[in-house]
Amino acid sequence: MDVHILRYKKKKPSKHVCAECGKVLHGVPRGRPYEIGKLSKTAKRPNRPYGGYLCSSCARKIFKNEARK
Ligand SMILES: [Zn+2]
């Protein structure tokens, strides 16, 4: 069952960053795809539009721009 005896720890994937400003996003778990798959959908990223893609301030900016159109 346990195959981790002689293994080094695998590197974690890099942190998620905001697509707009590059700030590190919070509320998005770091992990390999199989680890992320074990998590519930709401645990994977903030439950709002652009959650896990843009930081809150950039998302707000986009909402304002969209409202203006
Ligand atoms: Zn941002």
Tab-separated table of N, CA and C and ligand atoms in Angstrom:
chain	number	residue	atom	x	y	z
A	1	MET	N	0.832	-1.200	0.000
A	1	MET	CA	0.000	0.000	0.000
A	1	MET	C	0.872	1.258	0.000
A	2	ASP	N	1.747	1.334	1.001
A	2	ASP	CA	2.553	2.555	1.117
A	2	ASP	C	3.806	2.452	0.267
A	3	VAL	N	3.892	3.280	-0.743
A	3	VAL	CA	5.033	3.238	-1.651
A	3	VAL	C	5.953	4.422	-1.441
A	4	HIS	N	5.768	5.110	-0.340
A	4	HIS	CA	6.530	6.344	-0.142
A	4	HIS	C	7.813	6.139	0.655
A	5	ILE	N	8.147	4.914	0.953
A	5	ILE	CA	9.240	4.660	1.882
A	5	ILE	C	10.566	5.260	1.407
A	6	LEU	N	10.945	5.006	0.148
A	6	LEU	CA	12.243	5.486	-0.302
A	6	LEU	C	12.128	6.668	-1.254
A	7	ARG	N	10.995	7.323	-1.175
A	7	ARG	CA	10.806	8.417	-2.117
A	7	ARG	C	11.079	9.750	-1.475
A	8	TYR	N	11.645	10.608	-2.272
A	8	TYR	CA	11.752	11.985	-1.826
A	8	TYR	C	10.413	12.661	-2.056
A	9	LYS	N	10.207	13.704	-1.341
A	9	LYS	CA	8.959	14.446	-1.536
A	9	LYS	C	8.924	15.039	-2.932
A	10	LYS	N	7.794	14.881	-3.571
A	10	LYS	CA	7.647	15.486	-4.893
A	10	LYS	C	7.489	16.984	-4.749
A	11	LYS	N	7.977	17.662	-5.745
A	11	LYS	CA	7.829	19.123	-5.726
A	11	LYS	C	6.367	19.487	-5.892
A	12	LYS	N	5.976	20.498	-5.170
A	12	LYS	CA	4.622	20.976	-5.356
A	12	LYS	C	4.582	21.914	-6.553
A	13	PRO	N	3.503	21.906	-7.307
A	13	PRO	CA	3.403	22.845	-8.413
A	13	PRO	C	3.437	24.268	-7.877
A	14	SER	N	3.760	25.184	-8.739
A	14	SER	CA	3.884	26.566	-8.293
A	14	SER	C	2.532	27.114	-7.856
A	15	LYS	N	2.604	28.153	-7.070
A	15	LYS	CA	1.377	28.775	-6.581
A	15	LYS	C	0.599	29.395	-7.719
A	16	HIS	N	-0.706	29.459	-7.530
A	16	HIS	CA	-1.528	30.128	-8.523
A	16	HIS	C	-1.379	31.620	-8.358
A	17	VAL	N	-1.263	32.305	-9.456
A	17	VAL	CA	-1.143	33.751	-9.393
A	17	VAL	C	-2.246	34.393	-10.214
A	18	CYS	N	-2.510	35.631	-9.914
A	18	CYS	CA	-3.510	36.393	-10.641
A	18	CYS	C	-3.085	36.553	-12.088
A	19	ALA	N	-4.007	36.313	-13.019
A	19	ALA	CA	-3.677	36.399	-14.430
A	19	ALA	C	-3.418	37.839	-14.852
A	20	GLU	N	-3.873	38.763	-14.052
A	20	GLU	CA	-3.764	40.171	-14.400
A	20	GLU	C	-2.505	40.800	-13.796
A	21	CYS	N	-2.333	40.684	-12.511
A	21	CYS	CA	-1.231	41.391	-11.863
A	21	CYS	C	-0.139	40.461	-11.340
A	22	GLY	N	-0.381	39.150	-11.359
A	22	GLY	CA	0.653	38.225	-10.942
A	22	GLY	C	0.780	38.039	-9.444
A	23	LYS	N	-0.135	38.594	-8.691
A	23	LYS	CA	-0.125	38.400	-7.247
A	23	LYS	C	-0.494	36.956	-6.927
A	24	VAL	N	0.065	36.432	-5.849
A	24	VAL	CA	-0.270	35.063	-5.440
A	24	VAL	C	-1.721	35.029	-4.978
A	25	LEU	N	-2.447	34.057	-5.512
A	25	LEU	CA	-3.859	33.944	-5.158
A	25	LEU	C	-4.018	33.129	-3.890
A	26	HIS	N	-4.928	33.576	-3.057
A	26	HIS	CA	-5.242	32.819	-1.849
A	26	HIS	C	-6.512	32.024	-2.087
A	27	GLY	N	-6.691	30.993	-1.322
A	27	GLY	CA	-7.904	30.201	-1.457
A	27	GLY	C	-7.848	29.209	-2.600
A	28	VAL	N	-6.670	29.080	-3.227
A	28	VAL	CA	-6.505	28.080	-4.276
A	28	VAL	C	-5.447	27.094	-3.799
A	29	PRO	N	-5.815	25.846	-3.626
A	29	PRO	CA	-4.853	24.892	-3.089
A	29	PRO	C	-3.746	24.587	-4.069
A	30	ARG	N	-2.573	24.380	-3.536
A	30	ARG	CA	-1.442	23.964	-4.351
A	30	ARG	C	-1.365	22.457	-4.273
A	31	GLY	N	-1.200	21.820	-5.390
A	31	GLY	CA	-1.067	20.373	-5.323
A	31	GLY	C	-1.092	19.784	-6.703
A	32	ARG	N	-0.716	18.515	-6.753
A	32	ARG	CA	-0.741	17.842	-8.041
A	32	ARG	C	-2.186	17.532	-8.414
A	33	PRO	N	-2.442	17.340	-9.706
A	33	PRO	CA	-3.826	17.144	-10.147
A	33	PRO	C	-4.562	16.049	-9.388
A	34	TYR	N	-3.875	14.964	-9.051
A	34	TYR	CA	-4.598	13.905	-8.341
A	34	TYR	C	-4.957	14.333	-6.937
A	35	GLU	N	-4.162	15.252	-6.369
A	35	GLU	CA	-4.499	15.758	-5.040
A	35	GLU	C	-5.674	16.721	-5.119
A	36	ILE	N	-5.644	17.556	-6.131
A	36	ILE	CA	-6.728	18.519	-6.322
A	36	ILE	C	-8.034	17.775	-6.602
A	37	GLY	N	-7.941	16.689	-7.330
A	37	GLY	CA	-9.137	15.931	-7.659
A	37	GLY	C	-9.846	15.357	-6.448
A	38	LYS	N	-9.089	15.158	-5.385
A	38	LYS	CA	-9.684	14.609	-4.175
A	38	LYS	C	-10.480	15.661	-3.416
A	39	LEU	N	-10.170	16.916	-3.696
A	39	LEU	CA	-10.847	17.994	-2.976
A	39	LEU	C	-12.230	18.242	-3.558
A	40	SER	N	-13.100	18.773	-2.723
A	40	SER	CA	-14.417	19.138	-3.231
A	40	SER	C	-14.287	20.368	-4.118
A	41	LYS	N	-15.303	20.577	-4.930
A	41	LYS	CA	-15.239	21.669	-5.885
A	41	LYS	C	-15.040	23.021	-5.192
A	42	THR	N	-15.727	23.214	-4.093
A	42	THR	CA	-15.628	24.516	-3.423
A	42	THR	C	-14.294	24.698	-2.723
A	43	ALA	N	-13.573	23.611	-2.486
A	43	ALA	CA	-12.276	23.746	-1.823
A	43	ALA	C	-11.191	24.132	-2.802
A	44	LYS	N	-11.481	24.056	-4.079
A	44	LYS	CA	-10.443	24.265	-5.084
A	44	LYS	C	-10.157	25.730	-5.375
A	45	ARG	N	-11.153	26.543	-5.290
A	45	ARG	CA	-10.915	27.965	-5.559
A	45	ARG	C	-12.055	28.759	-4.953
A	46	PRO	N	-11.830	30.067	-4.773
A	46	PRO	CA	-12.886	30.907	-4.218
A	46	PRO	C	-14.143	30.804	-5.067
A	47	ASN	N	-15.259	30.713	-4.422
A	47	ASN	CA	-16.512	30.504	-5.141
A	47	ASN	C	-17.108	31.830	-5.596
A	48	ARG	N	-16.487	32.397	-6.592
A	48	ARG	CA	-16.997	33.632	-7.194
A	48	ARG	C	-16.461	33.704	-8.621
A	49	PRO	N	-17.069	34.577	-9.443
A	49	PRO	CA	-16.555	34.689	-10.811
A	49	PRO	C	-15.065	35.035	-10.790
A	50	TYR	N	-14.306	34.433	-11.639
A	50	TYR	CA	-12.859	34.608	-11.743
A	50	TYR	C	-12.128	34.082	-10.519
A	51	GLY	N	-12.827	33.382	-9.636
A	51	GLY	CA	-12.157	32.806	-8.470
A	51	GLY	C	-11.066	31.847	-8.908
A	52	GLY	N	-9.887	31.981	-8.378
A	52	GLY	CA	-8.784	31.121	-8.754
A	52	GLY	C	-8.138	31.531	-10.066
A	53	TYR	N	-8.553	32.667	-10.604
A	53	TYR	CA	-8.003	33.138	-11.867
A	53	TYR	C	-7.467	34.557	-11.720
A	54	LEU	N	-8.283	35.405	-11.122
A	54	LEU	CA	-7.852	36.768	-10.853
A	54	LEU	C	-7.910	37.031	-9.357
A	55	CYS	N	-7.064	37.930	-8.891
A	55	CYS	CA	-7.159	38.315	-7.495
A	55	CYS	C	-8.406	39.182	-7.313
A	56	SER	N	-8.777	39.394	-6.068
A	56	SER	CA	-10.044	40.073	-5.823
A	56	SER	C	-10.065	41.479	-6.407
A	57	SER	N	-8.947	42.189	-6.322
A	57	SER	CA	-8.960	43.560	-6.830
A	57	SER	C	-9.048	43.598	-8.354
A	58	CYS	N	-8.364	42.679	-9.041
A	58	CYS	CA	-8.457	42.645	-10.498
A	58	CYS	C	-9.844	42.193	-10.936
A	59	ALA	N	-10.443	41.237	-10.217
A	59	ALA	CA	-11.789	40.784	-10.555
A	59	ALA	C	-12.762	41.952	-10.421
A	60	ARG	N	-12.577	42.723	-9.366
A	60	ARG	CA	-13.448	43.876	-9.152
A	60	ARG	C	-13.306	44.866	-10.317
A	61	LYS	N	-12.072	45.095	-10.725
A	61	LYS	CA	-11.827	46.012	-11.846
A	61	LYS	C	-12.594	45.539	-13.083
A	62	ILE	N	-12.514	44.244	-13.356
A	62	ILE	CA	-13.181	43.703	-14.552
A	62	ILE	C	-14.695	43.818	-14.440
A	63	PHE	N	-15.202	43.587	-13.238
A	63	PHE	CA	-16.647	43.736	-13.066
A	63	PHE	C	-17.077	45.167	-13.383
A	64	LYS	N	-16.289	46.111	-12.909
A	64	LYS	CA	-16.623	47.513	-13.177
A	64	LYS	C	-16.588	47.795	-14.673
A	65	ASN	N	-15.559	47.307	-15.350
A	65	ASN	CA	-15.463	47.519	-16.787
A	65	ASN	C	-16.632	46.897	-17.520
A	66	GLU	N	-17.032	45.714	-17.070
A	66	GLU	CA	-18.148	45.035	-17.734
A	66	GLU	C	-19.449	45.798	-17.509
A	67	ALA	N	-19.595	46.334	-16.321
A	67	ALA	CA	-20.821	47.066	-16.012
A	67	ALA	C	-20.917	48.335	-16.840
A	68	ARG	N	-19.761	48.869	-17.193
A	68	ARG	CA	-19.736	50.127	-17.933
A	68	ARG	C	-20.102	49.938	-19.410
A	69	LYS	N	-19.874	48.763	-19.930
A	69	LYS	CA	-20.104	48.536	-21.357
A	69	LYS	C	-21.565	48.741	-21.748
B	1	ZN	ZN	-4.602	40.828	-9.702
